[in-house]
Protein backbone atom coordinates (compact mmCIF):
# COMPACT_ATOMS: atom_id res chain seq x y z
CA UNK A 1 18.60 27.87 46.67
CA UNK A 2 17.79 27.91 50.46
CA UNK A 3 19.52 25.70 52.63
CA UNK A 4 16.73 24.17 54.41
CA UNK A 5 19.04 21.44 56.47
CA UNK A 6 20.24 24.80 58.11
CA UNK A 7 16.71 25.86 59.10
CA UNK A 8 15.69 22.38 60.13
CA UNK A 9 18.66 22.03 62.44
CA UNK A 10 17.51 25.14 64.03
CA UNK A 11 14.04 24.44 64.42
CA UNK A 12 15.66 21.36 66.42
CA UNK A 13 17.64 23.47 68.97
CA UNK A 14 14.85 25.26 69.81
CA UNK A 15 12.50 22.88 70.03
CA UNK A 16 14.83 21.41 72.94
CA UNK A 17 15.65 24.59 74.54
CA UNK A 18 12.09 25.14 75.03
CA UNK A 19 11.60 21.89 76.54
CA UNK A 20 14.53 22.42 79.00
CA UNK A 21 12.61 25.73 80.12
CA UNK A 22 9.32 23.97 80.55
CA UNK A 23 11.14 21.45 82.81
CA UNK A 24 12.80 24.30 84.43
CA UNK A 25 9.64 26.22 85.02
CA UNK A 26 7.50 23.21 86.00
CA UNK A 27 9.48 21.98 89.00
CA UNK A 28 9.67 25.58 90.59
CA UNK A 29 5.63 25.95 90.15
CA UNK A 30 5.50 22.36 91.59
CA UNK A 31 7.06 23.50 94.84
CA UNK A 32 5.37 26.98 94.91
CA UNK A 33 1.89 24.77 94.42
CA UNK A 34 3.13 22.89 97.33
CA UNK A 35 3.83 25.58 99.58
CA UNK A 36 0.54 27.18 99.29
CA UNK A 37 -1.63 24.49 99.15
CA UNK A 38 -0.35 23.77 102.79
CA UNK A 39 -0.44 27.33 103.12
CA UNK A 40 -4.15 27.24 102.63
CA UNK A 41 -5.10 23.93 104.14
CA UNK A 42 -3.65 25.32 107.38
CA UNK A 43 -5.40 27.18 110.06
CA UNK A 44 -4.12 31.50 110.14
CA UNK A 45 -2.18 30.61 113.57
CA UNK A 46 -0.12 27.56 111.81
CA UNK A 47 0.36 29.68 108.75
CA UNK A 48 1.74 32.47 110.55
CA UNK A 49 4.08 30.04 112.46
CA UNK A 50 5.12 28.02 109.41
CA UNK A 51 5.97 32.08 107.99
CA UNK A 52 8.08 32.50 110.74
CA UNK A 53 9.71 29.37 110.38
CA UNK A 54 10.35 29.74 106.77
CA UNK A 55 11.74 33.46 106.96
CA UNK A 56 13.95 31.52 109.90
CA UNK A 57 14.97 28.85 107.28
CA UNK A 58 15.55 31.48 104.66
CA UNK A 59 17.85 33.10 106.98
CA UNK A 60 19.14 30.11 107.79
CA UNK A 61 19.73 28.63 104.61
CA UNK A 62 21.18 31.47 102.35
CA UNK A 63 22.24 28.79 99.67
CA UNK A 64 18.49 28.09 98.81
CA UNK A 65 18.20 31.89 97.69
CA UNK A 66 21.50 31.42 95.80
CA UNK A 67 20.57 28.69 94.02
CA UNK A 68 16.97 30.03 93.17
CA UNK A 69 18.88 33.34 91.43
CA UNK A 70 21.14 30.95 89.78
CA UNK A 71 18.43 29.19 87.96
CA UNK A 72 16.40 32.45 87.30
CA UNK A 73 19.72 34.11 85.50
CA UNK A 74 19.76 30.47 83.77
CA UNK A 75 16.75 31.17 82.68
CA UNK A 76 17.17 34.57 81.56
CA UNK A 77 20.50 33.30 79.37
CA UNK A 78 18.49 30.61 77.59
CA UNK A 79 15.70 33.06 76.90
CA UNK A 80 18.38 35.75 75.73
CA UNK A 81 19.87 32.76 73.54
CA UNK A 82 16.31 32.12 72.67
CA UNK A 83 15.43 34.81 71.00
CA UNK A 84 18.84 35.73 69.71
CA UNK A 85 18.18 32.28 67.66
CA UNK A 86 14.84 33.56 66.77
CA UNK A 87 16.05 36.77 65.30
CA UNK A 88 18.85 34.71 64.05
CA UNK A 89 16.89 32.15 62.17
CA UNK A 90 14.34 35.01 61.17
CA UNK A 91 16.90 36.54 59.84
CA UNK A 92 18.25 33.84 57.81
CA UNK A 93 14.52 32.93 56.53
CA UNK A 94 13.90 36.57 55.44
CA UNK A 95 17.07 36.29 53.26
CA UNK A 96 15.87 32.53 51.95
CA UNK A 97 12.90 33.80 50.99
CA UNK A 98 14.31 36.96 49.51
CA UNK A 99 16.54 34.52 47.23
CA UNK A 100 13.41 32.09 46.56
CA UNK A 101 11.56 35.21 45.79
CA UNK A 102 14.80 36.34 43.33
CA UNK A 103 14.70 32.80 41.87
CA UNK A 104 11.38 32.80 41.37
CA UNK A 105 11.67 35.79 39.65
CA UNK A 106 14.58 34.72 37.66
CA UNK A 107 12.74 31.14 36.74
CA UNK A 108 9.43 33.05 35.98
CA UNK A 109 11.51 35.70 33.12
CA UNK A 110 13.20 32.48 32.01
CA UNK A 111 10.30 30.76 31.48
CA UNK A 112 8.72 33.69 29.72
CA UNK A 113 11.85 33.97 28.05
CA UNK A 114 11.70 29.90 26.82
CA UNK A 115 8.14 30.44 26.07
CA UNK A 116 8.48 33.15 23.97
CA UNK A 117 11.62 31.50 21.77
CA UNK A 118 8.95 29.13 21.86
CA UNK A 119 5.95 30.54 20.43
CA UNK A 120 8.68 31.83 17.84
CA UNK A 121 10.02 28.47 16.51
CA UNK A 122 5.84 27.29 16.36
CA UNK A 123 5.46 30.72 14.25
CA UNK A 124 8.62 29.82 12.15
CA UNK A 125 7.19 25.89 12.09
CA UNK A 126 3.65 26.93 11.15
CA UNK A 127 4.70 29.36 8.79
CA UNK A 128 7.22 26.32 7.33
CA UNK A 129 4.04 23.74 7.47
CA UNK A 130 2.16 26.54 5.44
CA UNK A 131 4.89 26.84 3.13
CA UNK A 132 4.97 22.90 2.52
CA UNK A 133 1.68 22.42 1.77
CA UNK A 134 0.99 25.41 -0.92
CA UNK A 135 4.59 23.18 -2.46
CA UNK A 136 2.21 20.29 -1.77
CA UNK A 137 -1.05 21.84 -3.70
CA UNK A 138 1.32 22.66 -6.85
CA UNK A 139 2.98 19.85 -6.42
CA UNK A 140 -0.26 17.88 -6.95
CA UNK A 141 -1.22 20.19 -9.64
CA UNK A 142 1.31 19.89 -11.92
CA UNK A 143 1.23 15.73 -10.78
CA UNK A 144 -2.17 16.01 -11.55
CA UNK A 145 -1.45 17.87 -14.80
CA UNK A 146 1.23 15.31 -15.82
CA UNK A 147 -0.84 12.55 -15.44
CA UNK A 148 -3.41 13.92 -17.37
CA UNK A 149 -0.67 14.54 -20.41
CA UNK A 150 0.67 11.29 -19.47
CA UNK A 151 -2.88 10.21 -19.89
CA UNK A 152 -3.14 11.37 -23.24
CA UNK A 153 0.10 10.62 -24.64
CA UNK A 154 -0.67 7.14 -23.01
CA UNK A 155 -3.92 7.07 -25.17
CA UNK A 156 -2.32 8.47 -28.38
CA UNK A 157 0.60 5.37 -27.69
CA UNK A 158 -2.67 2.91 -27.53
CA UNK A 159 -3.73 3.96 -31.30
CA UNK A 160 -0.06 4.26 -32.30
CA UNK A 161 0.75 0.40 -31.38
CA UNK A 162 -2.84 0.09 -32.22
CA UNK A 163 -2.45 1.13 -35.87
CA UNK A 164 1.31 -0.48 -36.38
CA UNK A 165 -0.31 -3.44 -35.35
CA UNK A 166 -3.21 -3.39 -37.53
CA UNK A 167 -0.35 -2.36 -40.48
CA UNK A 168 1.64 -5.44 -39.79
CA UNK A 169 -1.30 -7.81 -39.90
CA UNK A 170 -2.31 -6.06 -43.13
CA UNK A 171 1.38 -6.71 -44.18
CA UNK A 172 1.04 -10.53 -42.73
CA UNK A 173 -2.39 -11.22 -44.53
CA UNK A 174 -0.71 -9.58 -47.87
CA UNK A 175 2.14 -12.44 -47.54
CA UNK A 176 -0.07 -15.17 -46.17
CA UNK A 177 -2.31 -14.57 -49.33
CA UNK A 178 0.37 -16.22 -51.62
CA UNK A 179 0.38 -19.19 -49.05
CA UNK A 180 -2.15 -22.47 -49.09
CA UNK A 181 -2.07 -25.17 -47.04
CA UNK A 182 -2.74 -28.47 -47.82
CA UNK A 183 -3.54 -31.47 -45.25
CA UNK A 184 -3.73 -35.11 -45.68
CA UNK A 185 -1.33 -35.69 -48.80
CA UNK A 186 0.49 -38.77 -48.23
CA UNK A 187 4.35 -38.87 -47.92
CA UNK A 188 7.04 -41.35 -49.14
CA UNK A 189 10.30 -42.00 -49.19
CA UNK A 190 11.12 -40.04 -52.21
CA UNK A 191 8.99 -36.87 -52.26
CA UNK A 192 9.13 -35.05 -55.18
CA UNK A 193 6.79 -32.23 -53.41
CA UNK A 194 6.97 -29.67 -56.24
CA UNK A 195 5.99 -32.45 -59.23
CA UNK A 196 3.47 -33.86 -56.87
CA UNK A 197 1.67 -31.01 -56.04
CA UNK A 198 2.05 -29.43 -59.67
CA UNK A 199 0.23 -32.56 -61.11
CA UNK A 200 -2.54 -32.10 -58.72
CA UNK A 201 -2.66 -28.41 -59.31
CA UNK A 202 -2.99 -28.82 -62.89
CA UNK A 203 -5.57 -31.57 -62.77
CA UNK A 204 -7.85 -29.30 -60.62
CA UNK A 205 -7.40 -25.84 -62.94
CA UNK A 206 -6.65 -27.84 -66.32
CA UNK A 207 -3.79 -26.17 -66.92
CA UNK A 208 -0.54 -27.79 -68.02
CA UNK A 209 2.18 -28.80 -65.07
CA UNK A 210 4.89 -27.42 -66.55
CA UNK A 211 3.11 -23.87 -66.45
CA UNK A 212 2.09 -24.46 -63.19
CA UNK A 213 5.23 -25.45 -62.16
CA UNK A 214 6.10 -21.65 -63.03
CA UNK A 215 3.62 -20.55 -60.63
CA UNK A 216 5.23 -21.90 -57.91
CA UNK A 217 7.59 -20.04 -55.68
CA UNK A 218 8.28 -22.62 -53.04
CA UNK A 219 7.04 -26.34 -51.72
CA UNK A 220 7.71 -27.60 -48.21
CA UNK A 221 5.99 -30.29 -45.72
CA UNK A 222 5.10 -28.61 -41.74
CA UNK A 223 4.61 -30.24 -38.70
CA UNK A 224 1.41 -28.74 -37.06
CA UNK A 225 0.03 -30.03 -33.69
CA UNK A 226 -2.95 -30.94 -35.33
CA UNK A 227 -1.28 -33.76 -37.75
CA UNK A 228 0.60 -34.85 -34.67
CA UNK A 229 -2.40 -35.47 -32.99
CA UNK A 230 -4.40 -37.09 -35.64
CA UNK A 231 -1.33 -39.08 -37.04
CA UNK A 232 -1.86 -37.27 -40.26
CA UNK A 233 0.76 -36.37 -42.55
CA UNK A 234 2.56 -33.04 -42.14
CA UNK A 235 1.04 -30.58 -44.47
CA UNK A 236 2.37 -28.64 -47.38
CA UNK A 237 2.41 -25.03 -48.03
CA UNK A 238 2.90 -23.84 -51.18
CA UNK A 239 3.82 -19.85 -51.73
CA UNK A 240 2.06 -19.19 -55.20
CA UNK A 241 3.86 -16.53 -57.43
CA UNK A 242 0.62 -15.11 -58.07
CA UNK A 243 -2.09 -14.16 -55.73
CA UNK A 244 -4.81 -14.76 -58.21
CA UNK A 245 -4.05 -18.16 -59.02
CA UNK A 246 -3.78 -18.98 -54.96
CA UNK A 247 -7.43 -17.77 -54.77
CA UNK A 248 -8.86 -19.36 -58.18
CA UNK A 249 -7.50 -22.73 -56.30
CA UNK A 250 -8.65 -22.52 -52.99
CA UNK A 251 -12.43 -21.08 -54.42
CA UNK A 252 -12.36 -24.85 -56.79
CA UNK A 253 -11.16 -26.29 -53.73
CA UNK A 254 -13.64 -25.63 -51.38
CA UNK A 255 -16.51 -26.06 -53.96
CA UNK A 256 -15.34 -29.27 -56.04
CA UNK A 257 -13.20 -30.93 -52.88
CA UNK A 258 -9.58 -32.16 -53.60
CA UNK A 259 -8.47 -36.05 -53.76
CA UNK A 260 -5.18 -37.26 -53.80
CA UNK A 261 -4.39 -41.10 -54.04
CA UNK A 262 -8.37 -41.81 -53.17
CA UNK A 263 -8.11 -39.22 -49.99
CA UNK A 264 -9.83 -36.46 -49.25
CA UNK A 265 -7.23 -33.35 -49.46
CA UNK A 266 -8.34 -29.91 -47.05
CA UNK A 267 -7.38 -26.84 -48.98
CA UNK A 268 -7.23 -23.87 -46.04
CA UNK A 269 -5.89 -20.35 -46.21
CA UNK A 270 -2.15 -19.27 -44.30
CA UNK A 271 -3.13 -17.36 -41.14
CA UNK A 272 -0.57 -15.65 -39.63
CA UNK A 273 -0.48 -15.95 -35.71
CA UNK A 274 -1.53 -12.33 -34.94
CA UNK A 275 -5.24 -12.43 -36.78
CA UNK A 276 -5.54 -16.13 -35.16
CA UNK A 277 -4.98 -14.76 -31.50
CA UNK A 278 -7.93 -12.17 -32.14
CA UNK A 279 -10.15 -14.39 -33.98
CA UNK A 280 -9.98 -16.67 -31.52
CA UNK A 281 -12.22 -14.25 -29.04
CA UNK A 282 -14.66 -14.62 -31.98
CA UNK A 283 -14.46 -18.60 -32.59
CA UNK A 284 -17.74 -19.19 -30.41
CA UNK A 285 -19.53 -17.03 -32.99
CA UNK A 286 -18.02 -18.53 -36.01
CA UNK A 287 -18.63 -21.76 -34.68
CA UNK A 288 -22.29 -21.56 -34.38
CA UNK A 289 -22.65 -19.68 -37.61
CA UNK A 290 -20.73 -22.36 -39.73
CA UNK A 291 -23.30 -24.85 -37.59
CA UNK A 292 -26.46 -22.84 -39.10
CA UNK A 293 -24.78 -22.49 -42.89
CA UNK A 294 -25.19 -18.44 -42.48
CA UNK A 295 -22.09 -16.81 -44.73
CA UNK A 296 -19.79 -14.42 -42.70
CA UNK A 297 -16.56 -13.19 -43.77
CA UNK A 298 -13.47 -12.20 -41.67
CA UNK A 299 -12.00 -8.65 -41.56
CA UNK A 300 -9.34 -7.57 -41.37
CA UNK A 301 -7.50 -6.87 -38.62
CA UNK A 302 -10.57 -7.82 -36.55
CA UNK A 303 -14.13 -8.69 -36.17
CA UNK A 304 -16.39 -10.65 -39.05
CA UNK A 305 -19.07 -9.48 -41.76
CA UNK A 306 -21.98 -11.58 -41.44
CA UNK A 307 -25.03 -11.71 -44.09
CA UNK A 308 -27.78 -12.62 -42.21
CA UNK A 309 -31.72 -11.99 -42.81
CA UNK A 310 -30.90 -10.09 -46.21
CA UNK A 311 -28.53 -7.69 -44.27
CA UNK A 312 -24.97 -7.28 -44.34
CA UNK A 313 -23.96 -7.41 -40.15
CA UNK A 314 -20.21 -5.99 -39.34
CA UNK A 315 -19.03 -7.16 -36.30
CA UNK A 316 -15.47 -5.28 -34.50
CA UNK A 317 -16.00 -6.15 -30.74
CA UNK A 318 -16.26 -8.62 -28.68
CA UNK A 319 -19.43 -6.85 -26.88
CA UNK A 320 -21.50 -7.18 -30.44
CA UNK A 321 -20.00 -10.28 -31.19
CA UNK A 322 -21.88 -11.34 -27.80
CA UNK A 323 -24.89 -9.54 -28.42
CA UNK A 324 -25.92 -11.04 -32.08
CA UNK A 325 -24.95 -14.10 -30.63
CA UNK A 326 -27.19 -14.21 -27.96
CA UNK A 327 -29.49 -12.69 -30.20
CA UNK A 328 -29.29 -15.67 -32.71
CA UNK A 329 -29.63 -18.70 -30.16
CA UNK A 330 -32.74 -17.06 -28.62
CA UNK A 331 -34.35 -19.27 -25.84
CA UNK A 332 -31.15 -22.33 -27.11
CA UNK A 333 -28.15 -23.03 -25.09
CA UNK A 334 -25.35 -20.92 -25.89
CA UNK A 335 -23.68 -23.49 -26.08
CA UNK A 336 -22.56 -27.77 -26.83
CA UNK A 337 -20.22 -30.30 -26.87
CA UNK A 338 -20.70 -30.87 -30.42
CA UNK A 339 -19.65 -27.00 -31.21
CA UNK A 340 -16.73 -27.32 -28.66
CA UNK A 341 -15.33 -29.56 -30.36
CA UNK A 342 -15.43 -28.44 -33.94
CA UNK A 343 -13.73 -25.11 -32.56
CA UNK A 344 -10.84 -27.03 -31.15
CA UNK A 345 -10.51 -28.50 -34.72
CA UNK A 346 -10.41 -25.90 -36.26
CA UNK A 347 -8.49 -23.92 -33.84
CA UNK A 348 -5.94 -26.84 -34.33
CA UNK A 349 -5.80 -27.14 -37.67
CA UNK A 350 -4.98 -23.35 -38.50
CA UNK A 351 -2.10 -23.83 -36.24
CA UNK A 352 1.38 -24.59 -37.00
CA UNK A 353 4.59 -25.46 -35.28
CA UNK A 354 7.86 -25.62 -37.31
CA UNK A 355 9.65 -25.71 -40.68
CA UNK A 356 10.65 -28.63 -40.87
CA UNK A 357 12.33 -28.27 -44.27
């Protein structure tokens, strides 16, 4: 790079030897100016005189003359030194600017150079960026795909646990229908469960206890949350060895009533937990229909068949159930405290806790 301290410095020195030569040349114009303004104020006879005198004082004085060519070859050295600088200096500029123009040069092709390996790399980058995103696009495809299979095999899972559940409630219902429960049978000290419930088996179907005693498979007291409640005796469940004497009992039952002891006994069907958690969605409905005396039926695993206005109505979802509903109350509230709380009583009372054999 240029040195430009260098050309300053020598901008300075001639800046001051041109002021030395002004000074110079000013003070020997001053006394020229001097000489011939007198020159001219003068009349022709005094200027001719003062001639004479001067050309006598120039001959008199020859160090005047010496003096005034000693400042004139002065002046010729600092003007030779002058423009020696000058070519000097112009010199040295024509060089600085031949190696600004070189590094000019050399910082324009490097540039070009940069810019080039530049535009390269953004090829090599776009082309990269292109590259990514046609990944991207069959990336998302096959994610897209996947889900969709995912989708399906998600769907196919749905009716899979959908249909092992429905198999093990079938299963459940199968071993609840060999179960009734019985509620309000008084306890003592000395419960003979299996002779107390055989006598008041046989009484009911007019059979003989002994053979009923036969057609029991097992006898045992549970706590439920609604005999807790209540402070009702824990009920019994009996598991009948045959299903068809389980139903002949329960269909007496609920037609004739049971006493036991001068109290009312409830007969009720084993529920397993499973068909009580999805007929509970359905209770409203039950509830109000039980209200009205119109028959209905549970299904199994879910919904209700209800005979209403000489049809046969089968109800699976909770959307129908809430249609035929709403269809049923008609301009009524849908629904009352008195119906709220003969669902939590019967909710209750199809509920049990522990074994407590």
């Amino acid at each position: 790079m240029t040195n430009w301290n260098n050309i300053v410095n020598i901008l300075v020195s001639q800046s001051k030897i041109l002021k030395d030569m002004t000074i110079i040349s000013a003070a020997a114009l001053v006394g020229k100016t001097a000489k011939k303004t007198t020159s001219v104020n003068e009349s022709p006879m005094i200027t001719q005189k003062k001639i004479e005198e001067i050309q006598v004082a120039e001959k008199s004085s020859p160090n005047v003359s010496m003096q005034t060519q000693s400042t004139s070859e002065t002046i010729q050295e600092i003007l030779l030194k002058l423009q020696e600088t000058i070519i000097k200096d112009h010199n040295e500029t024509r060089t600085d600017t031949k190696e600004i123009k070189e590094e000019m040069k050399n910082f324009k092709t490097e540039v070009r150079s940069d810019i080039m390996k530049l535009d390269g790399k953004v090829d090599s980058i776009q082309k990269a960026l292109e590259k990514n995103e046609n990944k991207i696009k069959e990336v998302e495809k096959r994610t897209e795909k996947m889900e969709q299979e995912i989708g399906k095999i998600s769907q196919q899972l749905k009716m899979i646990n959908k249909e092992m559940e429905n198999s093990f409630i079938q299963i459940e219902m199968e071993q609840a229908a060999f179960y009734l429960r019985f509620q309000n049978v008084e306890e003592t000290k000395e419960d003979n469960l299996e002779m107390i419930m055989a006598e008041l088996i046989a009484e009911k179907l007019e059979r003989e206890k002994d053979e009923i005693l036969n057609k029991l498979d097992d006898v045992y007291r549970v706590s439920t949350n609604y005999a807790r409640r209540y402070r009702l005796p824990k009920e019994i469940h009996i598991r009948f060895a045959r299903k068809k004497v389980c139903d002949i009992l329960y269909k007496i039952a609920r037609e004739e009533g049971t006493q036991y002891r001068g109290k009312e006994i409830q007969v009720l069907k084993q529920v397993p937990r499973r068909v009580r958690e999805q007929r509970r969605d359905y209770r409203f409905l039950a509830t109000y229909l039980n209200k009205k005396n119109i028959l209905f039926r549970w299904l199994i695993p879910e919904g209700m068949l209800v005979t209403w206005e000489e049809r046969r109505i089968r109800i699976d979802t909770l959307e129908r159930a809430q249609e035929f509903y709403e269809q049923l109350i008609g301009p009524e509230e849908s629904s009352s405290k008195e119906e709220s709380e003969s669902y939590v009583q019967e909710e209750e009372q199809e509920k049990t806790v522990e074994d407590t054999q």
